[in-house]
Amino acid sequence: MTAPPSHDEARGVRILGAVLAGGVGRRFGGDKTVAEVGGIPLIRRGWEALSDSCEEVVVVSSRADTPEGPWRVIPDLRPAAGPLAGIEAALTALGEAVSRSGGAERQESPGTRDAVAVLAADMPLVDGAAVARLVDAYRGADARVQAVAAARNGEPPFEPLCAVYSMRCLPVATALLDEGRWAAVNLFSAMSGLTVALGDAASMNVNTRADRALAEARLRASAGLAPPTEEMK
């Protein structure tokens, strides 16, 4: 069954959500996307965070053990090439969806800025409200703005894996990958995008089991709950 148009599509902007879940979790010691924070697997948390703001949410991964769920899995076009390749795959999937729906002409309309909202699966503090702020900022920005990302502490001062990228970013992403410039920061920098303050939500990545415990503690603290016990860690 075809999903109903999101509020963004109704205003002429189609937003596809994409959870980037292709990493193998070497530092974590296994598949971190199934690790739970707040009782919810990381991959599911990412899917839920994107769902309210996107017409559809896909998971981008070429891993054979990618967790199943209420999402469509699309493969990386360049396995093992990192998150930028995942962004390229998501933008390609969006372009194909527009073509299938007869929207090729609409895609070329000056007033149309179809885009992908991407979120790394290991960012459990980014919730639906944070994603909505990113999407709203993109939708409300000048038409020349082709990317919006969460501001973060440190360098770079933006998080390229918690961001919205327009279809016009696709050829840039492809060129960067062809040149061997695989870091996702290169795409956002090339597009001279806008940043949106989301507190410190986008500054927390779960790369190790200690990171998972810290994310758990921060979620519990934000909800006014006691710190996690040793069993919960």
Tab-separated table of N, CA, C and O in Angstrom, residues 59-146:
chain	number	residue	atom	x	y	z
A	59	VAL	N	16.406	1.734	5.513
A	59	VAL	CA	17.682	1.452	6.151
A	59	VAL	C	18.686	1.189	5.040
A	59	VAL	O	18.425	0.388	4.134
A	60	VAL	N	19.816	1.884	5.074
A	60	VAL	CA	20.846	1.696	4.055
A	60	VAL	C	21.940	0.804	4.631
A	60	VAL	O	22.609	1.159	5.603
A	61	SER	N	22.101	-0.370	4.043
A	61	SER	CA	23.100	-1.323	4.524
A	61	SER	C	23.255	-2.443	3.517
A	61	SER	O	22.274	-2.889	2.912
A	62	SER	N	24.483	-2.914	3.350
A	62	SER	CA	24.738	-4.081	2.506
A	62	SER	C	25.132	-5.291	3.349
A	62	SER	O	25.517	-6.326	2.804
A	63	ARG	N	25.028	-5.179	4.666
A	63	ARG	CA	25.385	-6.300	5.528
A	63	ARG	C	24.346	-7.413	5.423
A	63	ARG	O	23.143	-7.147	5.464
A	64	ALA	N	24.794	-8.632	5.341
A	64	ALA	CA	23.874	-9.757	5.247
A	64	ALA	C	23.041	-9.911	6.508
A	64	ALA	O	21.922	-10.436	6.465
A	65	ASP	N	23.584	-9.447	7.646
A	65	ASP	CA	22.872	-9.584	8.914
A	65	ASP	C	22.144	-8.310	9.320
A	65	ASP	O	21.864	-8.098	10.511
A	66	THR	N	21.822	-7.442	8.359
A	66	THR	CA	21.066	-6.233	8.677
A	66	THR	C	19.751	-6.607	9.348
A	66	THR	O	18.999	-7.440	8.816
A	67	PRO	N	19.449	-6.062	10.519
A	67	PRO	CA	18.212	-6.430	11.218
A	67	PRO	C	16.961	-6.162	10.385
A	67	PRO	O	16.893	-5.174	9.641
A	68	GLU	N	16.004	-7.048	10.497
A	68	GLU	CA	14.726	-6.863	9.828
A	68	GLU	C	13.804	-6.025	10.703
A	68	GLU	O	13.959	-5.969	11.919
A	69	GLY	N	12.851	-5.374	10.072
A	69	GLY	CA	11.902	-4.548	10.807
A	69	GLY	C	10.890	-3.950	9.850
A	69	GLY	O	10.789	-4.381	8.692
A	70	PRO	N	10.163	-2.946	10.279
A	70	PRO	CA	9.141	-2.324	9.428
A	70	PRO	C	9.741	-1.351	8.433
A	70	PRO	O	9.154	-0.315	8.128
A	71	TRP	N	10.910	-1.669	7.938
A	71	TRP	CA	11.602	-0.786	7.015
A	71	TRP	C	12.076	-1.564	5.786
A	71	TRP	O	12.268	-2.774	5.840
A	72	ARG	N	12.271	-0.841	4.722
A	72	ARG	CA	12.860	-1.402	3.503
A	72	ARG	C	14.360	-1.196	3.573
A	72	ARG	O	14.833	-0.117	3.928
A	73	VAL	N	15.107	-2.233	3.262
A	73	VAL	CA	16.565	-2.137	3.261
A	73	VAL	C	17.041	-1.910	1.836
A	73	VAL	O	16.658	-2.653	0.921
A	74	ILE	N	17.838	-0.871	1.639
A	74	ILE	CA	18.423	-0.648	0.323
A	74	ILE	C	19.941	-0.794	0.467
A	74	ILE	O	20.523	-0.371	1.462
A	75	PRO	N	20.583	-1.430	-0.492
A	75	PRO	CA	22.031	-1.683	-0.375
A	75	PRO	C	22.866	-0.457	-0.707
A	75	PRO	O	22.463	0.409	-1.484
A	76	ASP	N	24.027	-0.393	-0.081
A	76	ASP	CA	25.009	0.609	-0.485
A	76	ASP	C	25.399	0.347	-1.940
A	76	ASP	O	25.557	-0.812	-2.341
A	77	LEU	N	25.546	1.386	-2.708
A	77	LEU	CA	26.008	1.221	-4.086
A	77	LEU	C	27.491	0.889	-4.119
A	77	LEU	O	27.988	0.315	-5.085
A	78	ARG	N	28.185	1.241	-3.041
A	78	ARG	CA	29.624	0.978	-2.923
A	78	ARG	C	29.871	0.408	-1.528
A	78	ARG	O	30.220	1.149	-0.601
A	79	PRO	N	29.670	-0.897	-1.347
A	79	PRO	CA	29.861	-1.503	-0.029
A	79	PRO	C	31.240	-1.192	0.541
A	79	PRO	O	32.238	-1.148	-0.175
A	80	ALA	N	31.266	-0.947	1.844
A	80	ALA	CA	32.496	-0.681	2.591
A	80	ALA	C	33.128	0.667	2.252
A	80	ALA	O	34.274	0.926	2.613
A	81	ALA	N	32.389	1.543	1.576
A	81	ALA	CA	32.920	2.864	1.236
A	81	ALA	C	32.507	3.929	2.247
A	81	ALA	O	32.788	5.111	2.037
A	82	GLY	N	31.847	3.519	3.324
A	82	GLY	CA	31.526	4.457	4.382
A	82	GLY	C	30.189	5.160	4.236
A	82	GLY	O	29.441	4.933	3.280
A	83	PRO	N	29.860	6.039	5.204
A	83	PRO	CA	28.554	6.699	5.237
A	83	PRO	C	28.232	7.557	4.018
A	83	PRO	O	27.072	7.675	3.641
A	84	LEU	N	29.258	8.176	3.404
A	84	LEU	CA	28.975	8.994	2.220
A	84	LEU	C	28.371	8.130	1.123
A	84	LEU	O	27.467	8.578	0.395
A	85	ALA	N	28.832	6.900	0.999
A	85	ALA	CA	28.248	5.989	0.010
A	85	ALA	C	26.808	5.664	0.376
A	85	ALA	O	25.955	5.471	-0.501
A	86	GLY	N	26.505	5.614	1.680
A	86	GLY	CA	25.126	5.403	2.108
A	86	GLY	C	24.238	6.570	1.739
A	86	GLY	O	23.084	6.388	1.333
A	87	ILE	N	24.769	7.786	1.869
A	87	ILE	CA	24.009	8.975	1.466
A	87	ILE	C	23.765	8.950	-0.038
A	87	ILE	O	22.661	9.248	-0.514
A	88	GLU	N	24.782	8.562	-0.803
A	88	GLU	CA	24.623	8.442	-2.258
A	88	GLU	C	23.531	7.440	-2.595
A	88	GLU	O	22.677	7.696	-3.459
A	89	ALA	N	23.519	6.295	-1.902
A	89	ALA	CA	22.514	5.265	-2.166
A	89	ALA	C	21.110	5.770	-1.834
A	89	ALA	O	20.150	5.509	-2.565
A	90	ALA	N	20.978	6.503	-0.734
A	90	ALA	CA	19.669	7.019	-0.338
A	90	ALA	C	19.161	8.054	-1.340
A	90	ALA	O	17.981	8.050	-1.711
A	91	LEU	N	20.034	8.946	-1.781
A	91	LEU	CA	19.634	9.945	-2.777
A	91	LEU	C	19.253	9.282	-4.092
A	91	LEU	O	18.302	9.690	-4.766
A	92	THR	N	19.982	8.234	-4.469
A	92	THR	CA	19.650	7.496	-5.690
A	92	THR	C	18.281	6.841	-5.561
A	92	THR	O	17.472	6.875	-6.495
A	93	ALA	N	17.997	6.265	-4.391
A	93	ALA	CA	16.695	5.630	-4.156
A	93	ALA	C	15.572	6.656	-4.236
A	93	ALA	O	14.492	6.375	-4.777
A	94	LEU	N	15.812	7.842	-3.717
A	94	LEU	CA	14.799	8.898	-3.800
A	94	LEU	C	14.539	9.282	-5.249
A	94	LEU	O	13.389	9.422	-5.676
A	95	GLY	N	15.607	9.448	-6.023
A	95	GLY	CA	15.438	9.783	-7.433
A	95	GLY	C	14.652	8.730	-8.184
A	95	GLY	O	13.799	9.042	-9.019
A	96	GLU	N	14.913	7.459	-7.883
A	96	GLU	CA	14.177	6.367	-8.529
A	96	GLU	C	12.711	6.389	-8.127
A	96	GLU	O	11.827	6.132	-8.954
A	97	ALA	N	12.427	6.704	-6.862
A	97	ALA	CA	11.045	6.767	-6.400
A	97	ALA	C	10.281	7.891	-7.088
A	97	ALA	O	9.120	7.735	-7.466
A	98	VAL	N	10.946	9.030	-7.268
A	98	VAL	CA	10.318	10.157	-7.956
A	98	VAL	C	9.987	9.774	-9.392
A	98	VAL	O	8.899	10.051	-9.897
A	99	SER	N	10.917	9.086	-10.060
A	99	SER	CA	10.696	8.678	-11.446
A	99	SER	C	9.546	7.686	-11.554
A	99	SER	O	8.708	7.773	-12.452
A	100	ARG	N	9.493	6.714	-10.613
A	100	ARG	CA	8.421	5.718	-10.647
A	100	ARG	C	7.056	6.348	-10.447
A	100	ARG	O	6.062	5.873	-10.995
A	101	SER	N	7.008	7.420	-9.667
A	101	SER	CA	5.724	8.054	-9.380
A	101	SER	C	5.355	9.101	-10.427
A	101	SER	O	4.386	9.836	-10.262
A	102	GLY	N	6.151	9.157	-11.483
A	102	GLY	CA	5.852	10.122	-12.539
A	102	GLY	C	6.250	11.527	-12.169
A	102	GLY	O	5.701	12.487	-12.698
A	103	GLY	N	7.218	11.654	-11.246
A	103	GLY	CA	7.582	12.972	-10.770
A	103	GLY	C	8.837	13.540	-11.376
A	103	GLY	O	9.404	14.468	-10.825
A	104	ALA	N	9.296	12.985	-12.473
A	104	ALA	CA	10.544	13.490	-13.051
A	104	ALA	C	10.434	14.969	-13.398
A	104	ALA	O	11.355	15.750	-13.167
A	105	GLU	N	9.272	15.358	-13.970
A	105	GLU	CA	9.118	16.755	-14.327
A	105	GLU	C	9.067	17.618	-13.084
A	105	GLU	O	9.640	18.704	-13.030
A	106	ARG	N	8.404	17.107	-12.025
A	106	ARG	CA	8.303	17.861	-10.796
A	106	ARG	C	9.670	18.052	-10.162
A	106	ARG	O	9.979	19.086	-9.589
A	107	GLN	N	10.534	17.023	-10.294
A	107	GLN	CA	11.859	17.114	-9.696
A	107	GLN	C	12.673	18.259	-10.282
A	107	GLN	O	13.505	18.852	-9.614
A	108	GLU	N	12.420	18.588	-11.543
A	108	GLU	CA	13.181	19.654	-12.186
A	108	GLU	C	12.565	21.027	-11.969
A	108	GLU	O	13.123	22.019	-12.373
A	109	SER	N	11.385	21.049	-11.299
A	109	SER	CA	10.737	22.326	-11.053
A	109	SER	C	11.563	23.174	-10.100
A	109	SER	O	12.053	22.664	-9.091
A	110	PRO	N	11.722	24.458	-10.372
A	110	PRO	CA	12.539	25.308	-9.505
A	110	PRO	C	12.030	25.350	-8.071
A	110	PRO	O	12.779	25.598	-7.143
A	111	GLY	N	10.702	25.125	-7.876
A	111	GLY	CA	10.148	25.196	-6.532
A	111	GLY	C	10.201	23.891	-5.775
A	111	GLY	O	9.732	23.800	-4.652
A	112	THR	N	10.753	22.855	-6.353
A	112	THR	CA	10.771	21.539	-5.725
A	112	THR	C	12.177	21.193	-5.259
A	112	THR	O	13.125	21.287	-6.007
A	113	ARG	N	12.272	20.743	-3.999
A	113	ARG	CA	13.583	20.449	-3.414
A	113	ARG	C	13.516	19.128	-2.664
A	113	ARG	O	13.761	19.066	-1.463
A	114	ASP	N	13.129	18.073	-3.358
A	114	ASP	CA	13.062	16.763	-2.723
A	114	ASP	C	14.402	16.437	-2.071
A	114	ASP	O	15.469	16.818	-2.574
A	115	ALA	N	14.354	15.734	-0.947
A	115	ALA	CA	15.576	15.556	-0.168
A	115	ALA	C	15.547	14.272	0.642
A	115	ALA	O	14.503	13.623	0.798
A	116	VAL	N	16.709	13.920	1.149
A	116	VAL	CA	16.868	12.772	2.042
A	116	VAL	C	17.294	13.292	3.414
A	116	VAL	O	18.223	14.099	3.514
A	117	ALA	N	16.595	12.836	4.449
A	117	ALA	CA	16.999	13.116	5.823
A	117	ALA	C	17.759	11.887	6.312
A	117	ALA	O	17.196	10.797	6.388
A	118	VAL	N	19.039	12.037	6.584
A	118	VAL	CA	19.860	10.898	6.986
A	118	VAL	C	20.159	10.967	8.477
A	118	VAL	O	20.293	12.049	9.057
A	119	LEU	N	20.260	9.786	9.078
A	119	LEU	CA	20.605	9.691	10.487
A	119	LEU	C	21.411	8.415	10.697
A	119	LEU	O	20.966	7.323	10.335
A	120	ALA	N	22.599	8.565	11.247
A	120	ALA	CA	23.399	7.394	11.571
A	120	ALA	C	22.681	6.581	12.640
A	120	ALA	O	22.078	7.141	13.569
A	121	ALA	N	22.757	5.270	12.539
A	121	ALA	CA	22.038	4.400	13.474
A	121	ALA	C	22.577	4.487	14.887
A	121	ALA	O	21.911	4.040	15.826
A	122	ASP	N	23.773	5.051	15.060
A	122	ASP	CA	24.403	5.065	16.382
A	122	ASP	C	24.260	6.397	17.099
A	122	ASP	O	25.097	6.778	17.913
A	123	MET	N	23.165	7.131	16.809
A	123	MET	CA	22.935	8.432	17.442
A	123	MET	C	21.609	8.410	18.201
A	123	MET	O	20.625	9.032	17.782
A	124	PRO	N	21.566	7.727	19.349
A	124	PRO	CA	20.295	7.500	20.041
A	124	PRO	C	19.677	8.724	20.704
A	124	PRO	O	18.505	8.689	21.085
A	125	LEU	N	20.421	9.809	20.863
A	125	LEU	CA	19.861	10.987	21.507
A	125	LEU	C	19.109	11.884	20.530
A	125	LEU	O	18.445	12.835	20.944
A	126	VAL	N	19.208	11.597	19.242
A	126	VAL	CA	18.457	12.357	18.240
A	126	VAL	C	17.057	11.750	18.146
A	126	VAL	O	16.900	10.597	17.749
A	127	ASP	N	16.056	12.520	18.518
A	127	ASP	CA	14.685	12.008	18.521
A	127	ASP	C	13.850	12.652	17.420
A	127	ASP	O	14.367	13.420	16.593
A	128	GLY	N	12.570	12.333	17.407
A	128	GLY	CA	11.691	12.844	16.363
A	128	GLY	C	11.595	14.354	16.344
A	128	GLY	O	11.498	14.964	15.272
A	129	ALA	N	11.610	14.970	17.519
A	129	ALA	CA	11.529	16.431	17.575
A	129	ALA	C	12.762	17.072	16.953
A	129	ALA	O	12.663	18.092	16.254
A	130	ALA	N	13.933	16.463	17.171
A	130	ALA	CA	15.163	16.994	16.585
A	130	ALA	C	15.144	16.876	15.070
A	130	ALA	O	15.516	17.811	14.352
A	131	VAL	N	14.702	15.720	14.567
A	131	VAL	CA	14.616	15.539	13.118
A	131	VAL	C	13.624	16.529	12.522
A	131	VAL	O	13.876	17.121	11.458
A	132	ALA	N	12.507	16.743	13.200
A	132	ALA	CA	11.507	17.690	12.693
A	132	ALA	C	12.093	19.089	12.572
A	132	ALA	O	11.788	19.826	11.623
A	133	ARG	N	12.951	19.466	13.513
A	133	ARG	CA	13.582	20.791	13.435
A	133	ARG	C	14.488	20.889	12.220
A	133	ARG	O	14.530	21.924	11.535
A	134	LEU	N	15.219	19.819	11.925
A	134	LEU	CA	16.077	19.818	10.738
A	134	LEU	C	15.249	19.937	9.462
A	134	LEU	O	15.554	20.737	8.568
A	135	VAL	N	14.207	19.113	9.382
A	135	VAL	CA	13.366	19.100	8.174
A	135	VAL	C	12.664	20.444	8.004
A	135	VAL	O	12.587	20.989	6.892
A	136	ASP	N	12.147	20.995	9.098
A	136	ASP	CA	11.477	22.290	9.011
A	136	ASP	C	12.448	23.392	8.585
A	136	ASP	O	12.090	24.287	7.816
A	137	ALA	N	13.684	23.319	9.082
A	137	ALA	CA	14.682	24.317	8.694
A	137	ALA	C	14.986	24.214	7.209
A	137	ALA	O	15.123	25.238	6.517
A	138	TYR	N	15.092	22.992	6.711
A	138	TYR	CA	15.356	22.796	5.282
A	138	TYR	C	14.182	23.302	4.449
A	138	TYR	O	14.369	24.029	3.466
A	139	ARG	N	12.980	22.934	4.856
A	139	ARG	CA	11.797	23.325	4.095
A	139	ARG	C	11.620	24.838	4.078
A	139	ARG	O	11.145	25.413	3.094
A	140	GLY	N	12.004	25.490	5.175
A	140	GLY	CA	11.795	26.925	5.265
A	140	GLY	C	12.957	27.766	4.771
A	140	GLY	O	12.855	28.996	4.731
A	141	ALA	N	14.047	27.113	4.382
A	141	ALA	CA	15.231	27.862	3.952
A	141	ALA	C	15.087	28.383	2.528
A	141	ALA	O	14.219	27.938	1.764
A	142	ASP	N	15.949	29.304	2.192
A	142	ASP	CA	16.031	29.802	0.824
A	142	ASP	C	16.255	28.634	-0.124
A	142	ASP	O	16.940	27.663	0.211
A	143	ALA	N	15.683	28.706	-1.314
A	143	ALA	CA	15.778	27.611	-2.281
A	143	ALA	C	17.210	27.302	-2.683
A	143	ALA	O	17.489	26.212	-3.205
A	144	ARG	N	18.122	28.223	-2.442
A	144	ARG	CA	19.521	27.962	-2.774
A	144	ARG	C	20.191	27.029	-1.775
A	144	ARG	O	21.243	26.465	-2.054
A	145	VAL	N	19.582	26.845	-0.607
A	145	VAL	CA	20.153	25.972	0.422
A	145	VAL	C	19.885	24.517	0.055
A	145	VAL	O	18.735	24.106	-0.122
A	146	GLN	N	20.937	23.729	-0.087
A	146	GLN	CA	20.807	22.342	-0.524
A	146	GLN	C	21.127	21.329	0.583
A	146	GLN	O	20.991	20.123	0.356
